Short mmCIF file of C-alpha atoms in Angstrom, two decimals:
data_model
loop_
_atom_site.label_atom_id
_atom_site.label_comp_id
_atom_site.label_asym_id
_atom_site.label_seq_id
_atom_site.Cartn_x
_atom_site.Cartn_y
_atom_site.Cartn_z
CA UNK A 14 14.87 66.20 16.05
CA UNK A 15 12.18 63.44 15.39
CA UNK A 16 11.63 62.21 12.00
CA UNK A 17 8.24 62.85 12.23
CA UNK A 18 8.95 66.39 12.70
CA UNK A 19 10.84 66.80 9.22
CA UNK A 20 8.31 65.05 7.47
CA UNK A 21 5.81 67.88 8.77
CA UNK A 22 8.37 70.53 8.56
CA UNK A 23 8.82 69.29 4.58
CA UNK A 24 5.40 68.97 4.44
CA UNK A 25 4.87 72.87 5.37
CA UNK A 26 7.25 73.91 2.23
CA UNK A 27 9.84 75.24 4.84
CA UNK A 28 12.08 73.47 2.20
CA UNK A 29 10.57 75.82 -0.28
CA UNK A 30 9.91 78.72 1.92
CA UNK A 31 12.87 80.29 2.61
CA UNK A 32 15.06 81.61 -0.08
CA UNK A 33 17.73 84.09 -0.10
CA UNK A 34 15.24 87.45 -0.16
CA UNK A 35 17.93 89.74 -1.01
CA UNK A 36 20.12 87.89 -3.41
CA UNK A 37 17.51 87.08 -6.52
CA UNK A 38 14.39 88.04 -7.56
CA UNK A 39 11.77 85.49 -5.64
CA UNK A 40 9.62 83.60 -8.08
CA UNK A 41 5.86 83.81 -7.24
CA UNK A 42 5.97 79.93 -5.58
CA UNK A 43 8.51 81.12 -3.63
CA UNK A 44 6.92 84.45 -2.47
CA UNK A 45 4.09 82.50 -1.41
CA UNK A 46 5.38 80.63 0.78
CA UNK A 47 7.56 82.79 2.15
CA UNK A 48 4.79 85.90 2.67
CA UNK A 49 2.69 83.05 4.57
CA UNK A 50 5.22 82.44 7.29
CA UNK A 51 5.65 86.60 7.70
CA UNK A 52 2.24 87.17 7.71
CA UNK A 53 1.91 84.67 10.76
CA UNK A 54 4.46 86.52 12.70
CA UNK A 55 2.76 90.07 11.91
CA UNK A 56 0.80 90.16 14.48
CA UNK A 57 1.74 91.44 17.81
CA UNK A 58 -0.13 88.63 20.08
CA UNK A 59 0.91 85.88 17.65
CA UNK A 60 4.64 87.28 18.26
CA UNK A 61 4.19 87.42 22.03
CA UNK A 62 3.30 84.42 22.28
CA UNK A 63 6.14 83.11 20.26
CA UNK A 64 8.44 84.56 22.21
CA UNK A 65 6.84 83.35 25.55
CA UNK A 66 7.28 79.74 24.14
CA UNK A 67 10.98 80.73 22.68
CA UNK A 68 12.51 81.91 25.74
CA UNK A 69 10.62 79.81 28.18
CA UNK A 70 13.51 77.60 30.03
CA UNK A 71 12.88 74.34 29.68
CA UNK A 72 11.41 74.40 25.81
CA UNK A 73 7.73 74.34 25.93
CA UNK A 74 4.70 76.00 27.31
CA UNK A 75 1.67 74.95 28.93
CA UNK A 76 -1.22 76.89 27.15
CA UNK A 77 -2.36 76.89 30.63
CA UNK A 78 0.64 79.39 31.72
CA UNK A 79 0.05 81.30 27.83
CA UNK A 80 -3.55 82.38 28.69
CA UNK A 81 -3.65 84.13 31.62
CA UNK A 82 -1.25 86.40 30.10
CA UNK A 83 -3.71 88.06 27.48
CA UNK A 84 -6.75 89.76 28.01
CA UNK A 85 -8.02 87.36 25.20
CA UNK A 86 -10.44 84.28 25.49
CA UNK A 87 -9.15 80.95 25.21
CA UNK A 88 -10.62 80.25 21.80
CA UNK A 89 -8.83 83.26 20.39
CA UNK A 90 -5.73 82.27 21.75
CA UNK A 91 -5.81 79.03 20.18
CA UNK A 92 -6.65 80.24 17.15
CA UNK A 93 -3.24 82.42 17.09
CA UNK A 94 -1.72 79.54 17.69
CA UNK A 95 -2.55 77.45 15.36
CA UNK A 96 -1.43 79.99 12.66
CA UNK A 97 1.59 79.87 14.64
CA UNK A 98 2.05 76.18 14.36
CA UNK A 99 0.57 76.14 10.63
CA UNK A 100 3.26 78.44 9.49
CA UNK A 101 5.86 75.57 11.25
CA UNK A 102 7.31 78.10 13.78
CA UNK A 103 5.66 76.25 16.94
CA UNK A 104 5.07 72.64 17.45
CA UNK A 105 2.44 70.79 20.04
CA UNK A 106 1.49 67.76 22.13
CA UNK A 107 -1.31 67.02 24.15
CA UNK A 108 -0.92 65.48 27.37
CA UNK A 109 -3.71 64.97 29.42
CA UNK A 110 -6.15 68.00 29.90
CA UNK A 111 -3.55 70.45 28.10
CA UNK A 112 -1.01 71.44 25.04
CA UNK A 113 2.34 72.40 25.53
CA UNK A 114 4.03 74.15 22.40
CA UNK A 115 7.45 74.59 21.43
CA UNK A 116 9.67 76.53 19.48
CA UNK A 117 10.51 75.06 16.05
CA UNK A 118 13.78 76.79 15.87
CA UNK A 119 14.91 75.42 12.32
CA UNK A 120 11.85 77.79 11.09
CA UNK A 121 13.40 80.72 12.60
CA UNK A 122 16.83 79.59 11.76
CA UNK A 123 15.79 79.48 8.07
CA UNK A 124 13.67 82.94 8.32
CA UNK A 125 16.84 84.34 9.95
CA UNK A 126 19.16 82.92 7.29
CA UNK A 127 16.49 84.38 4.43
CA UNK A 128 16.57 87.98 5.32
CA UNK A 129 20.70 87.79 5.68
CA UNK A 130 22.73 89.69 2.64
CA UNK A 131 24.59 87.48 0.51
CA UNK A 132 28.50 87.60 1.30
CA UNK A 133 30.29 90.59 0.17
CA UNK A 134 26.88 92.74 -0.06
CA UNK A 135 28.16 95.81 2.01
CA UNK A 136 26.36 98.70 3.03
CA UNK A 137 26.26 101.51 0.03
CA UNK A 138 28.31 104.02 0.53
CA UNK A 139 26.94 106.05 -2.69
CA UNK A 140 23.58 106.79 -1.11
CA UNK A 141 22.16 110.20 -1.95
CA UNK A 142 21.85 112.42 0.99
CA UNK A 143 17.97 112.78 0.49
CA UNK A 144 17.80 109.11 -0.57
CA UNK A 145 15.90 107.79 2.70
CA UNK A 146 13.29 111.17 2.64
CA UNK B 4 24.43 105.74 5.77
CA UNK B 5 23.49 110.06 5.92
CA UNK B 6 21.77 111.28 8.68
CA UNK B 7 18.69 111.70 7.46
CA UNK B 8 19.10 108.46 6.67
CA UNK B 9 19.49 107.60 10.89
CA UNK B 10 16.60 109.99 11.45
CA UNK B 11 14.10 108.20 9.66
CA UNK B 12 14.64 104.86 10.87
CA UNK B 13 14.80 106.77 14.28
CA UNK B 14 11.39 108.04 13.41
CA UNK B 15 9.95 104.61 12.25
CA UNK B 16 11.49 102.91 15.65
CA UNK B 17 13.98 100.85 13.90
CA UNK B 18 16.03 100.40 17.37
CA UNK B 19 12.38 99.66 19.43
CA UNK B 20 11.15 97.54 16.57
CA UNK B 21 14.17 94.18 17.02
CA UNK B 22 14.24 93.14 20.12
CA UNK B 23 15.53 89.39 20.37
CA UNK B 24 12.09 87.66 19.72
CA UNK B 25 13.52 84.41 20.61
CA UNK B 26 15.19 85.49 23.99
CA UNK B 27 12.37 86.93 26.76
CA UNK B 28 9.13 87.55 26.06
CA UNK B 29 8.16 90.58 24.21
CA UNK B 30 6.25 93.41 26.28
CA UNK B 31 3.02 94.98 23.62
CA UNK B 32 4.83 97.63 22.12
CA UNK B 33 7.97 95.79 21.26
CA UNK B 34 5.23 93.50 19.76
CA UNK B 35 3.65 95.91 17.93
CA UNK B 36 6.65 97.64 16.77
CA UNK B 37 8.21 94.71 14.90
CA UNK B 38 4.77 92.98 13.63
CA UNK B 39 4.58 95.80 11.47
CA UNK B 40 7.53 95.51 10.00
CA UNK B 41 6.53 91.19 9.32
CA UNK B 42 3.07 92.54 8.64
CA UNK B 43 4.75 94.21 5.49
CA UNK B 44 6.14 91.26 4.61
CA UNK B 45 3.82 89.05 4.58
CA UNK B 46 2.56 89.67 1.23
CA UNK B 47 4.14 87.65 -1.89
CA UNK B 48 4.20 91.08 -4.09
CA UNK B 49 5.67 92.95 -1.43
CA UNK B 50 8.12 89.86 -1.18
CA UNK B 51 8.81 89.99 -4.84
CA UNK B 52 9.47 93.55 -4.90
CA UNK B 53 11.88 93.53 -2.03
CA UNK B 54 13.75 91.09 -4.04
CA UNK B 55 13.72 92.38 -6.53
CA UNK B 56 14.93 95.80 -4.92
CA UNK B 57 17.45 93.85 -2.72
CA UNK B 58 19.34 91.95 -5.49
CA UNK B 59 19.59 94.67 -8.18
CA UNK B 60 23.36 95.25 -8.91
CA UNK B 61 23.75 99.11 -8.40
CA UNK B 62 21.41 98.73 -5.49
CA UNK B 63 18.63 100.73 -6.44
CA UNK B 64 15.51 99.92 -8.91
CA UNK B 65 13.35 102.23 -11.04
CA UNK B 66 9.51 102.05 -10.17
CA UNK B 67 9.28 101.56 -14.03
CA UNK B 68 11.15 98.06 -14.00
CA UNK B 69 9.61 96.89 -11.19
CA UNK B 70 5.92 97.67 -12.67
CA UNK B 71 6.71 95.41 -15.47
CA UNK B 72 7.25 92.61 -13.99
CA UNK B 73 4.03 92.63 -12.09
CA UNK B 74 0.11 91.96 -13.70
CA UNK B 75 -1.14 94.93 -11.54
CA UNK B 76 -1.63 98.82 -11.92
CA UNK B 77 0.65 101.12 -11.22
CA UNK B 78 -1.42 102.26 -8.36
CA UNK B 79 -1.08 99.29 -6.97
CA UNK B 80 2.39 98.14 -6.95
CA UNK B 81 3.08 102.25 -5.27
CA UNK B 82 1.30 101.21 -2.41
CA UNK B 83 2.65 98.21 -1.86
CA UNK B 84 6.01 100.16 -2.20
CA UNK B 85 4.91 102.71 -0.16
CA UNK B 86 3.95 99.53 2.78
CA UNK B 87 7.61 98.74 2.16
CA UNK B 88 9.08 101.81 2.90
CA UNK B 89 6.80 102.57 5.91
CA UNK B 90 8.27 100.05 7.49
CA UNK B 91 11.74 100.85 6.87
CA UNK B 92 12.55 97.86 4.88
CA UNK B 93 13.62 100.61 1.73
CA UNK B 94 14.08 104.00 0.67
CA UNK B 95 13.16 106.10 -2.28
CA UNK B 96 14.52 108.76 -4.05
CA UNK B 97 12.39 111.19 -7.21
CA UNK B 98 14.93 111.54 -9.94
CA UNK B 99 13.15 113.71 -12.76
CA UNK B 100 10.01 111.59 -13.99
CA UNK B 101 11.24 108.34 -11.55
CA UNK B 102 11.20 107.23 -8.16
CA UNK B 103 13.87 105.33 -7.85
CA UNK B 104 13.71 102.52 -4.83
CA UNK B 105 16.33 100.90 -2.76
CA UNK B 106 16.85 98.15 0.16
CA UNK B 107 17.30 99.62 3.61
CA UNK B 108 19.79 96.43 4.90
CA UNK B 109 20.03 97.80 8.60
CA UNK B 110 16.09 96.49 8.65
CA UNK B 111 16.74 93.18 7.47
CA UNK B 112 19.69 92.91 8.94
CA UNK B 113 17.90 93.82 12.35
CA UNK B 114 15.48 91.27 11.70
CA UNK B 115 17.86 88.54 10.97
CA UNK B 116 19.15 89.60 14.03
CA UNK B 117 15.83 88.75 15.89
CA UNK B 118 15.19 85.84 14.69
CA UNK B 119 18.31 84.50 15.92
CA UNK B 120 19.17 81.98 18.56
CA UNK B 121 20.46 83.30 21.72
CA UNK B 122 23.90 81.61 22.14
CA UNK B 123 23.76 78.71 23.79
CA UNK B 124 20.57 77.47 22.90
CA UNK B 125 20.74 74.51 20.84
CA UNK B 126 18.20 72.51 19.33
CA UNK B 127 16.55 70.47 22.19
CA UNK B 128 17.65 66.87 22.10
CA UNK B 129 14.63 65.41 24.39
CA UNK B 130 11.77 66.30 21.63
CA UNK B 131 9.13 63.74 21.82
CA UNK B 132 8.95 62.36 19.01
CA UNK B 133 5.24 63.15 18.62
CA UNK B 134 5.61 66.34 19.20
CA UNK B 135 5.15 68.22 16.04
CA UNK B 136 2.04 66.48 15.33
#
């Protein structure tokens, strides 16, 4: 990984983004950073395409070969994108007439490692029958 | 876990909602399925609530300590809890006066899950270094 692409990954708060959700109380800093990277992946196109750019072998994506596979204009799909990349889960380079994106896969690593229980946080095994109704 | 426990995250798609985001590209309802669930938490007081929730020893909060802790009505923080538990994240139980509200983990543990790395895919090593700008 490029040093450039810390500096922009620190830049984004990932730092500051990703706490342990269910081990303490987030404060409201934290929340807000956090809710901004969810928010970008609630959306069902926005998660598409990260998971078009995720799994594609090789590591990136033409937005060339990302287009054709929504019944959405260009200028909308760049727009997903670039919440995408704002919310450091995708990265981006121009060459020549087109952008290829990429997987940032320390964002999802950290998301991943956020929404784990702390160690020794088991399952209850008091729940009330009717607790889920 | 009770039954009725398995039958409402049945009901709410639980098992359609993770598939492995990073792996193959998501089809539109596995897309639509689990941006709900990020659509929920995108939101810092929905994100301070489920921490709160998560990390209470005893596993289960009162709505009348969460309210507290929060400059908003009532009204307000119920349907953000009621967002919550919509999308399976937690459950709720009426004790006399009380609802009393507690973390669902197979959610977040299901999207922990998808937000994982298949094996074997490391961190590419041929990043240009411009390319997170």
């Amino acid at each position: 990984m490029s040093k450039q692409e810390l500096v922009v990954l620190g830049r984004d708060g990932v730092e500051g983004c990703c706490p342990a959700l269910l081990a303490a109380p987030l404060d409201d800093g934290q929340a807000e950073a956090l809710a901004k990277v969810f928010k970008a992946l609630g959306d069902p196109v926005r998660l598409r395409l990260l998971s078009m750019i995720a799994s594609r072998a090789g590591g990136e994506v033409c937005v060339c070969d990302l287009t054709p596979a929504f019944d959405l204009s260009q200028p909308t799909i760049s727009h997903h994108l670039k919440l995408l990349k704002q919310a450091g889960l995708i990265g981006s380079e121009r060459r020549g007439t087109w952008v290829y994106y990429r997987l940032l896969p320390e964002m999802t690593d950290r998301l991943a490692a956020t929404l784990t229980r702390p160690a020794g946080q088991p399952l209850s095994e008091a729940t009330p029958a009717g607790a889920a109704s």
